[in-house]
Amino acid sequence: MKNISIAARLWLPVGVLATVVALIVAAQALRIRGQLDAMRSAQEGQQSKFELALRWRGLTEANAARTVAGLVAADDSVTAALKPAVDTTTATISDLQRAIEKQADSAEERGALATIGQKRSDYIALRNDINKLKTAGNGAAAQDELKTRLQPAIGDYLAAQQAFVDLQKQRSDALRAQVTADRMGTIWTISFAMAGIVALLAFSTWRIVLAIRPALAELARLAERIGDGDLANEVDTSRGDEIGRVQQALAAMQGSLARIVGQVRAASESIQTASSEIAVGNQDLSQRTEQTASNLQQTASSMSAITTTVRQSADSAATANQLASNAAQVAQRGGAAVAQVVATMDEINTSSKKIGDIIGVIDGIAFQTNILALNAAVEAARAGEQGRGFAVVAGEVRSLAQRSAEAAREIKALIGNSVGKVEAGTQQVEAAGRTMDEIVASVGRVNDIIGEIRASTGEQSEGITTVNAAVGQLDQMTQQNAALVEESAAAAESLREQAQRLASLVGNFRLQAGGGLAAVAARAPAPGAAPAPPTPSPAAAARAPAARPAARPAAAAARPAAARPASGANGSKAPAPKHAAAPAAPLPSSAPAQPSAVVGDGDWATF
């Protein structure tokens, strides 16, 4: 029965019962037609006999009246005048009697006709005898015979005819009663047949409902479980009817949803791991930027001391040798500081490039997530009404992926700008180093050419002013780098929260225990070949513990400023840095994910 279609189940009993109804109606119609023909023929014959009997009785009464009138009349002319009518009526009565006798079809009718014939013979014999007496002139004897014998014979004759008329009337009434009984029998037969057909139809409908209702209830429960996120249901696809086709479609839809959810879950875990790595890198970069700001403040303080020394040497030529010696020492310290700044800027440049690579990895992951979300939306659209809830989830995933890609592009642009500024600062620091070398050489020649001190002091003052401005610009760029690091940390934290939200959304779905997430992810098609992961630097390798803290942006007052070294000659304290990194928040431990293929802005434009 499972392989018979629902339409066939519904139409088969209806067709069978319709055929039975047609056969019953045809049989009853033929039966009624035969009964009607038979009854019509019987009624016509009975009606003919009844009419003949009535006419026979009427003619007999009329003829008897004529006979009595002719016999009673004293005038023979009256008798002679009535005799032709009596003879004609007698002949007609004889014809009617013979016709009725031919139509007699029962013993009762034949017996009644025999009685009537006998009574008529007696009546005719008495009538002839009395006519003879009257013709012979024996009127008194004729009158006496008329009263004593003929009139009783006429009464008996008419009574026998009336009995025959009553018999015909009874037979007509019986025939009508039989027709009515046959009609009611046919009606009851059709009624009982229709009642049986209705009962059979109700029984077959009940059986069909019992066969279909459990399957429909199972389909409803399966759809509810899929709507609740359970994608590990066992679906029976052995049926061959319409319900079986719906079960096969639900099974295919469940498999497609399971594959898509597995792919999205794997992508969300990769995003979580990458965002954690970015947070750790931002924390390290924040620490190095803070250290660079401190070094720049030391350099600015040293340059202020050099400026003061040069001005004092111009005002006091008497102490030129001592000041030149001090200036040489200060210049040497400044050269060392500048060299340290150059090294620090190189490290900043290297870190900025590394951040750019990480942002590229995030961009690629966002692109893959967007592709998976698009595939999920397409599959949900194919699923129709059952996939509407998942289409909303796929749209949310796609929106999150696009926001992640946008944040990655903004961070990439900021890092690129920062790299350019760091390279410019490096060139300026190198120029400052060369200037410091010139200052050291000039101070060495002071002892030999003391007379040129006043002339060269102005040039030194201008050079130191230029160096001081360059150091100020470098300090400003360093502060900007610190702000960018905080923004990068905030973006990384937002990316991590979005990845957690994505993981929470796909975590509502329950996949089959046999396959697991790894099997589903292994079946997912890769959008492109991923390049080999970059070799981490020694510092990054040293920062790869099992659990890593993620950098979070916060106000500079969240933690105390680092101690700054004092200035040289005037003993003024160096100003505090404008930005400071907030303390890191712990993040759940996770193994670092293999970086995905880096996708540039051009790929997003094409998509």
XYZ file of C-alpha atoms in Angstrom:
607
model
C 0.000 0.000 0.000
C 2.933 2.401 0.571
C 3.783 2.354 -3.130
C 0.226 3.169 -4.286
C -0.344 6.864 -4.878
C -2.813 8.785 -2.743
C -4.866 9.680 -5.820
C -5.196 5.984 -6.703
C -6.230 5.167 -3.121
C -8.908 7.846 -3.223
C -10.244 7.105 -6.699
C -10.164 3.276 -6.533
C -12.981 2.786 -3.945
C -14.962 5.631 -5.496
C -14.673 4.028 -8.944
C -15.607 0.577 -7.641
C -18.600 1.911 -5.729
C -19.677 4.044 -8.690
C -19.573 0.926 -10.887
C -21.629 -1.011 -8.340
C -24.144 1.844 -8.132
C -24.393 1.950 -11.928
C -24.979 -1.813 -12.091
C -27.617 -1.706 -9.346
C -29.392 1.234 -10.941
C -29.310 -0.460 -14.365
C -30.656 -3.740 -12.931
C -33.428 -1.985 -11.030
C -34.255 0.127 -14.068
C -34.613 -3.004 -16.200
C -36.674 -4.647 -13.475
C -38.950 -1.634 -13.102
C -39.338 -1.379 -16.852
C -40.359 -5.052 -17.076
C -42.738 -4.628 -14.163
C -44.256 -1.531 -15.696
C -44.746 -3.265 -19.051
C -46.316 -6.305 -17.390
C -48.496 -4.195 -15.140
C -49.539 -1.953 -18.020
C -50.541 -4.989 -20.089
C -52.363 -6.553 -17.133
C -54.119 -3.301 -16.296
C -55.191 -2.798 -19.910
C -56.625 -6.353 -20.072
C -58.288 -6.045 -16.702
C -59.701 -2.652 -17.561
C -61.064 -4.036 -20.846
C -62.772 -6.919 -19.053
C -64.151 -4.552 -16.414
C -65.585 -2.205 -19.042
C -67.056 -5.136 -21.015
C -68.612 -6.522 -17.807
C -70.188 -3.148 -17.010
C -71.547 -2.832 -20.566
C -72.793 -6.434 -20.473
C -74.664 -5.791 -17.218
C -76.123 -2.521 -18.521
C -77.391 -4.102 -21.749
C -78.812 -7.023 -19.772
C -80.725 -4.662 -17.480
C -82.035 -2.710 -20.477
C -83.035 -5.852 -22.359
C -84.743 -7.295 -19.241
C -86.679 -4.061 -18.828
C -87.805 -4.186 -22.492
C -88.836 -7.825 -22.112
C -90.875 -7.127 -18.983
C -92.469 -4.082 -20.607
C -93.460 -6.069 -23.711
C -94.914 -8.886 -21.628
C -96.782 -6.558 -19.287
C -98.282 -4.459 -22.128
C -101.796 -5.487 -23.106
C -101.379 -4.181 -26.599
C -99.519 -6.596 -28.887
C -98.211 -3.711 -30.939
C -96.047 -2.633 -28.022
C -94.595 -6.075 -27.767
C -93.984 -6.135 -31.489
C -92.307 -2.731 -31.342
C -89.935 -3.806 -28.545
C -89.090 -7.188 -30.053
C -86.444 -5.936 -32.597
C -84.613 -4.027 -29.895
C -84.734 -7.038 -27.608
C -83.389 -9.308 -30.336
C -80.605 -6.853 -31.262
C -79.601 -6.391 -27.634
C -79.664 -10.145 -27.119
C -77.277 -10.606 -30.045
C -74.995 -7.869 -28.666
C -75.066 -9.462 -25.220
C -74.111 -12.792 -26.768
C -71.142 -11.152 -28.513
C -70.053 -9.495 -25.256
C -70.359 -12.775 -23.396
C -68.185 -14.569 -25.928
C -65.582 -11.755 -25.801
C -65.481 -11.865 -22.012
C -65.204 -15.645 -21.995
C -62.179 -15.407 -24.333
C -60.443 -12.995 -21.921
C -61.169 -15.068 -18.832
C -57.800 -16.160 -17.384
C -58.736 -17.666 -14.040
C -60.934 -20.488 -12.763
C -62.899 -18.042 -10.635
C -63.782 -15.956 -13.687
C -64.641 -19.028 -15.750
C -66.884 -20.325 -12.933
C -68.648 -16.955 -12.641
C -69.142 -16.865 -16.428
C -70.570 -20.406 -16.369
C -73.040 -19.338 -13.665
C -74.004 -16.260 -15.692
C -74.448 -18.429 -18.809
C -76.699 -20.812 -16.921
C -78.772 -17.965 -15.473
C -79.050 -16.392 -18.905
C -80.173 -19.681 -20.473
C -82.854 -20.024 -17.797
C -83.918 -16.417 -18.332
C -84.126 -16.790 -22.132
C -86.066 -20.068 -21.865
C -88.645 -18.515 -19.476
C -88.890 -15.423 -21.683
C -89.621 -17.544 -24.764
C -92.196 -19.629 -22.889
C -94.025 -16.551 -21.624
C -93.970 -15.007 -25.115
C -95.572 -18.184 -26.435
C -98.296 -18.034 -23.775
C -99.034 -14.413 -24.594
C -99.022 -15.104 -28.338
C -101.470 -17.981 -27.757
C -103.817 -15.509 -26.078
C -103.263 -16.801 -22.594
C -102.427 -13.418 -21.122
C -103.327 -14.277 -17.545
C -101.001 -17.291 -17.481
C -98.275 -15.195 -19.088
C -98.633 -12.537 -16.403
C -98.591 -15.148 -13.716
C -95.374 -16.732 -15.122
C -93.842 -13.299 -15.415
C -94.367 -12.532 -11.770
C -93.598 -15.919 -10.328
C -90.722 -17.144 -12.447
C -89.351 -14.600 -14.945
C -88.753 -11.706 -12.584
C -86.837 -13.913 -10.041
C -84.835 -15.357 -12.947
C -84.020 -11.819 -14.121
C -82.920 -10.949 -10.571
C -80.685 -14.011 -10.383
C -79.237 -13.260 -13.828
C -78.424 -9.634 -12.923
C -77.052 -10.697 -9.524
C -74.667 -13.141 -11.234
C -73.525 -10.385 -13.603
C -73.035 -7.983 -10.669
C -70.952 -10.640 -8.921
C -68.778 -10.860 -12.047
C -68.440 -7.033 -12.125
C -67.476 -7.033 -8.447
C -64.903 -9.746 -9.180
C -63.343 -7.607 -11.908
C -63.263 -4.622 -9.583
C -61.514 -6.710 -6.914
C -58.974 -7.935 -9.432
C -58.299 -4.337 -10.583
C -57.789 -3.238 -6.974
C -55.471 -6.218 -6.345
C -53.479 -5.391 -9.460
C -53.037 -1.784 -8.326
C -51.960 -2.983 -4.879
C -49.419 -5.321 -6.461
C -47.999 -2.462 -8.560
C -47.664 -0.326 -5.428
C -45.988 -3.180 -3.533
C -43.535 -3.812 -6.374
C -42.691 -0.115 -6.532
C -42.049 0.045 -2.781
C -39.923 -3.106 -2.994
C -37.793 -1.521 -5.672
C -37.434 1.656 -3.600
C -36.390 -0.331 -0.525
C -33.935 -2.386 -2.570
C -32.272 0.746 -3.956
C -32.268 2.346 -0.477
C -30.577 -0.662 1.126
C -28.063 -0.817 -1.740
C -27.231 2.886 -1.373
C -26.886 2.494 2.404
C -24.446 -0.373 1.857
C -22.502 1.659 -0.693
C -22.288 4.624 1.697
C -21.085 2.301 4.457
C -18.422 0.813 2.160
C -17.353 4.305 1.087
C -17.091 5.420 4.720
C -15.064 2.316 5.584
C -12.665 2.795 2.673
C -12.269 6.495 3.553
C -11.537 5.555 7.160
C -8.887 3.066 6.035
C -7.277 5.646 3.728
C -7.201 8.220 6.550
C -5.602 5.655 8.872
C -2.942 4.979 6.226
C -2.160 8.646 5.455
C -2.496 10.400 8.835
C 0.560 8.794 10.581
C 2.779 9.564 7.582
C 1.644 13.197 7.509
C 2.170 13.494 11.271
C 5.699 12.102 10.870
C 6.379 14.646 8.103
C 5.170 17.453 10.398
C 7.383 16.240 13.271
C 10.386 15.966 10.927
C 9.849 19.509 9.624
C 9.532 20.814 13.202
C 12.791 19.105 14.238
C 14.618 20.535 11.215
C 13.148 23.966 12.039
C 14.466 23.599 15.617
C 17.985 22.978 14.259
C 18.116 19.171 14.518
C 19.833 18.013 11.319
C 20.582 14.435 12.488
C 17.155 12.878 11.827
C 16.687 9.445 10.255
C 14.195 9.811 7.375
C 12.285 6.814 5.961
C 12.429 7.106 2.160
C 11.017 3.663 1.330
C 7.540 4.882 0.367
C 6.702 5.256 -3.314
C 3.716 7.613 -3.108
C 3.489 11.404 -2.837
C 4.365 11.290 0.875
C 7.478 9.266 0.027
C 8.557 11.925 -2.471
C 8.093 14.606 0.203
C 10.177 12.513 2.633
C 12.930 12.167 0.026
C 12.893 15.945 -0.543
C 13.119 16.600 3.225
C 16.007 14.140 3.526
C 17.881 15.891 0.700
C 17.194 19.286 2.254
C 18.437 18.081 5.652
C 21.664 16.779 4.076
C 22.275 20.069 2.262
C 21.639 22.082 5.427
C 23.994 19.832 7.412
C 26.799 20.350 4.889
C 26.283 24.116 4.802
C 26.137 24.427 8.591
C 29.308 22.359 8.917
C 31.134 24.602 6.473
C 29.946 27.778 8.212
C 30.909 26.366 11.615
C 34.410 25.508 10.416
C 34.794 28.985 8.924
C 33.628 30.654 12.157
C 36.184 28.693 14.185
C 38.910 29.779 11.775
C 37.818 33.405 12.181
C 37.874 33.064 15.974
C 41.409 31.693 15.915
C 42.638 34.383 13.537
C 41.043 37.178 15.596
C 42.755 35.853 18.735
C 46.104 35.912 16.925
C 45.450 39.490 15.810
C 44.628 40.520 19.379
C 47.921 39.045 20.636
C 49.865 40.795 17.865
C 48.175 44.104 18.657
C 49.127 43.776 22.312
C 52.778 43.191 21.409
C 52.698 46.101 18.968
C 51.171 48.340 21.647
C 54.017 47.511 24.031
C 56.643 48.215 21.397
C 54.957 51.464 20.401
C 54.916 52.568 24.024
C 58.624 51.806 24.323
C 59.316 53.754 21.128
C 57.436 56.765 22.509
C 59.573 56.638 25.639
C 62.773 56.556 23.552
C 61.574 59.484 21.483
C 60.907 61.494 24.624
C 64.448 60.776 25.780
C 65.767 61.920 22.408
C 63.719 65.137 22.586
C 65.080 65.845 26.053
C 68.643 65.297 24.829
C 68.096 67.611 21.867
C 66.828 70.311 24.228
C 70.006 69.968 26.284
C 72.157 70.249 23.128
C 70.332 73.420 22.117
C 70.941 74.976 25.520
C 74.618 74.022 25.378
C 75.086 75.544 21.924
C 73.485 78.799 23.042
C 75.656 78.932 26.145
C 78.777 78.342 24.008
C 77.828 81.318 21.819
C 77.383 83.597 24.871
C 80.416 82.359 26.761
C 83.470 81.869 24.591
C 85.641 81.526 27.696
C 84.138 78.182 28.475
C 84.051 77.031 24.843
C 86.452 74.106 25.332
C 84.496 72.758 28.290
C 81.199 73.247 26.527
C 82.624 71.698 23.358
C 83.720 68.678 25.366
C 80.271 68.446 26.961
C 78.679 68.916 23.564
C 80.801 66.087 22.158
C 79.628 63.802 24.935
C 76.017 64.862 24.470
C 76.374 64.402 20.703
C 77.698 60.900 21.236
C 74.736 60.087 23.456
C 72.424 61.622 20.889
C 73.991 59.512 18.141
C 73.505 56.400 20.218
C 69.902 57.406 20.918
C 69.291 58.080 17.239
C 70.807 54.717 16.344
C 68.470 53.107 18.870
C 65.563 55.010 17.371
C 66.561 53.749 13.916
C 66.586 50.169 15.202
C 63.232 50.698 16.923
C 61.720 52.145 13.746
C 62.946 49.122 11.812
C 61.143 46.893 14.299
C 57.999 49.005 13.974
C 58.228 48.729 10.187
C 58.608 44.936 10.414
C 55.638 44.671 12.817
C 53.487 46.872 10.582
C 54.174 44.617 7.593
C 53.346 41.572 9.702
C 50.039 43.176 10.745
C 49.332 43.824 7.072
C 49.829 40.117 6.359
C 47.454 39.194 9.208
C 44.833 41.632 7.927
C 45.151 39.977 4.504
C 44.447 36.622 6.146
C 41.327 38.095 7.831
C 40.201 39.511 4.496
C 40.529 36.076 2.869
C 38.594 34.411 5.699
C 35.832 37.018 5.404
C 35.656 36.376 1.647
C 35.332 32.616 2.188
C 32.662 33.187 4.860
C 30.748 35.440 2.488
C 30.888 32.766 -0.249
C 29.646 30.113 2.205
C 26.838 32.420 3.374
C 25.853 33.027 -0.245
C 25.752 29.256 -0.886
C 23.668 28.846 2.262
C 21.203 31.505 1.097
C 20.896 29.766 -2.299
C 20.250 26.385 -0.650
C 17.711 27.973 1.710
C 15.927 29.546 -1.261
C 15.750 26.122 -2.916
C 14.215 24.679 0.252
C 11.275 27.113 0.037
C 9.147 27.704 3.157
C 11.087 25.173 5.289
C 14.359 27.030 4.681
C 13.161 30.574 5.434
C 14.596 30.615 8.975
C 17.971 29.411 7.761
C 17.940 32.049 4.982
C 17.749 34.719 7.711
C 20.740 33.122 9.467
C 22.679 32.935 6.175
C 21.929 36.618 5.531
C 23.183 37.519 8.995
C 26.359 35.480 8.402
C 26.924 37.203 5.091
C 26.423 40.632 6.713
C 28.952 39.747 9.417
C 31.455 38.567 6.783
C 31.085 41.798 4.819
C 31.547 43.883 7.967
C 34.650 41.856 8.818
C 36.042 42.430 5.311
C 35.311 46.163 5.564
C 37.062 46.389 8.925
C 40.016 44.432 7.514
C 40.314 46.819 4.567
C 40.217 49.859 6.864
C 42.878 48.375 9.121
C 44.960 47.481 6.076
C 44.750 51.061 4.816
C 45.684 52.448 8.229
C 48.625 50.061 8.558
C 49.828 50.983 5.060
C 49.700 54.674 5.980
C 51.529 53.931 9.220
C 54.242 51.985 7.338
C 54.788 54.938 5.030
C 55.077 57.321 7.936
C 57.447 54.973 9.778
C 59.685 54.756 6.706
C 59.711 58.563 6.467
C 60.543 58.763 10.164
C 63.367 56.281 9.654
C 64.843 58.444 6.932
C 64.553 61.504 9.142
C 66.218 59.710 12.056
C 69.032 58.624 9.742
C 69.431 62.246 8.688
C 69.498 63.200 12.360
C 72.203 60.583 12.932
C 74.301 62.019 10.140
C 73.793 65.487 11.610
C 74.896 64.219 15.002
C 78.046 62.825 13.391
C 78.737 66.235 11.906
C 78.215 67.805 15.329
C 80.747 65.428 16.888
C 83.279 66.277 14.158
C 82.642 69.990 14.594
C 83.114 69.815 18.372
C 86.406 67.975 17.790
C 87.625 70.873 15.725
C 86.567 73.468 18.359
C 89.865 73.182 20.222
C 91.750 73.953 17.002
C 89.486 76.618 15.528
C 88.016 78.383 18.575
C 87.742 81.522 16.560
C 85.117 79.967 14.331
C 82.831 79.018 17.225
C 80.610 82.109 17.025
C 80.140 81.701 13.265
C 79.426 77.966 13.443
C 77.183 78.314 16.507
C 74.412 79.826 14.419
C 74.640 76.973 11.940
C 74.625 74.428 14.784
C 71.601 76.144 16.299
C 69.730 75.904 12.992
C 70.742 72.257 12.551
C 69.684 71.398 16.093
C 66.368 73.176 15.527
C 65.812 71.060 12.422
C 66.689 67.900 14.338
C 64.392 68.914 17.175
C 61.534 69.455 14.707
C 62.228 66.078 13.113
C 62.211 64.410 16.518
C 58.924 66.174 17.322
C 57.414 64.895 14.099
C 58.693 61.422 14.887
C 57.115 61.622 18.342
C 53.824 62.723 16.766
C 53.910 59.831 14.322
C 54.648 57.456 17.165
C 51.617 58.750 19.048
C 49.555 58.262 15.899
C 50.885 54.720 15.636
C 49.763 54.113 19.201
C 46.282 55.363 18.324
C 46.224 53.104 15.268
C 47.270 50.186 17.441
C 44.341 50.893 19.764
C 41.964 51.073 16.798
C 43.388 47.816 15.465
C 42.871 46.210 18.864
C 39.267 47.438 18.926
C 38.679 46.094 15.411
C 40.222 42.752 16.376
C 37.992 42.576 19.442
C 34.924 43.381 17.311
C 35.979 40.693 14.839
C 36.357 38.189 17.665
C 32.905 39.033 19.060
C 31.351 38.681 15.611
C 33.080 35.337 15.157
C 31.724 34.201 18.537
C 28.256 35.347 17.523
C 28.554 33.451 14.248
C 29.699 30.334 16.108
C 26.753 30.705 18.509
C 24.307 30.949 15.599
C 25.557 27.828 13.844
C 25.931 26.056 17.199
C 22.137 25.829 17.431
C 22.178 23.141 14.709
C 22.784 19.519 15.686
C 24.656 17.479 13.085
C 24.916 13.709 12.774
C 27.227 12.149 15.335
C 28.848 9.784 12.823
C 30.170 12.458 10.457
C 31.339 15.193 12.789
C 32.382 18.687 11.888
C 35.717 17.604 10.436
C 34.063 15.329 7.907
C 31.666 18.072 6.827
C 34.480 20.596 6.546
C 36.543 18.122 4.512
C 33.698 17.829 1.986
C 33.416 21.644 1.645
C 34.869 22.950 -1.649
C 37.728 25.396 -1.168
C 37.311 28.710 -3.014
C 41.006 28.818 -3.889
C 44.374 27.314 -3.089
C 45.756 28.672 0.184
C 49.400 29.778 0.157
C 51.961 28.404 2.551
C 51.791 30.050 6.000
C 54.464 32.698 6.620
C 57.362 31.777 8.864
C 56.847 33.477 12.246
C 59.569 35.671 13.667
C 61.407 34.584 16.821
C 59.480 37.125 18.855
C 56.158 35.854 17.531
C 57.214 32.242 18.148
C 58.045 33.114 21.728
C 54.531 34.590 22.122
C 52.641 31.473 21.004
C 51.468 29.800 24.257
C 48.391 27.614 24.440
C 46.227 30.441 25.796
C 46.816 33.995 24.644
C 45.368 37.265 25.927
C 43.532 39.518 23.492
C 44.254 43.229 23.409
C 41.317 45.455 24.301
C 41.153 49.227 23.723
C 40.763 51.327 26.855
C 41.520 54.783 28.146
C 45.089 55.755 28.816
C 44.308 56.164 32.501
C 43.501 52.463 32.869
C 47.042 51.750 33.895
C 49.880 54.041 35.209
C 52.293 55.603 32.778
C 55.758 54.123 32.534
C 58.639 55.884 34.209
C 60.472 58.243 31.950
C 64.206 59.137 32.157
C 65.090 62.639 33.275
C 66.448 65.259 30.923
C 70.082 66.267 30.764
C 71.076 69.769 31.765
C 67.854 71.383 32.978
C 66.629 68.308 34.829
C 63.076 68.609 33.452
C 60.947 65.498 33.255
C 59.888 64.122 29.905
C 56.140 64.424 29.133
C 53.941 61.349 29.462
C 52.840 59.573 26.286
C 49.449 60.498 24.846
C 48.171 56.895 24.520
C 48.748 53.791 26.546
C 47.566 50.264 25.902
C 44.847 48.857 28.147
C 45.395 45.640 30.096
C 44.679 42.547 28.041
C 41.614 40.411 28.713
C 41.987 36.620 28.778
C 40.586 34.668 25.830
C 39.711 30.973 25.683
C 42.603 28.897 24.482
C 42.457 27.710 20.895
C 44.969 26.249 18.525
C 46.118 28.670 15.832
C 44.346 28.083 12.549
C 46.061 27.603 9.238
C 45.879 30.975 7.427
C 43.562 30.978 4.438
C 44.268 32.384 1.009
C 44.802 36.133 1.070
C 42.239 37.890 -1.045
C 42.837 41.489 -2.108
C 40.402 44.362 -2.533
C 40.129 43.531 -6.215
C 38.507 40.201 -5.375
C 35.882 41.930 -3.238
C 35.117 44.350 -6.064
C 34.721 41.438 -8.476
C 32.479 39.606 -5.988
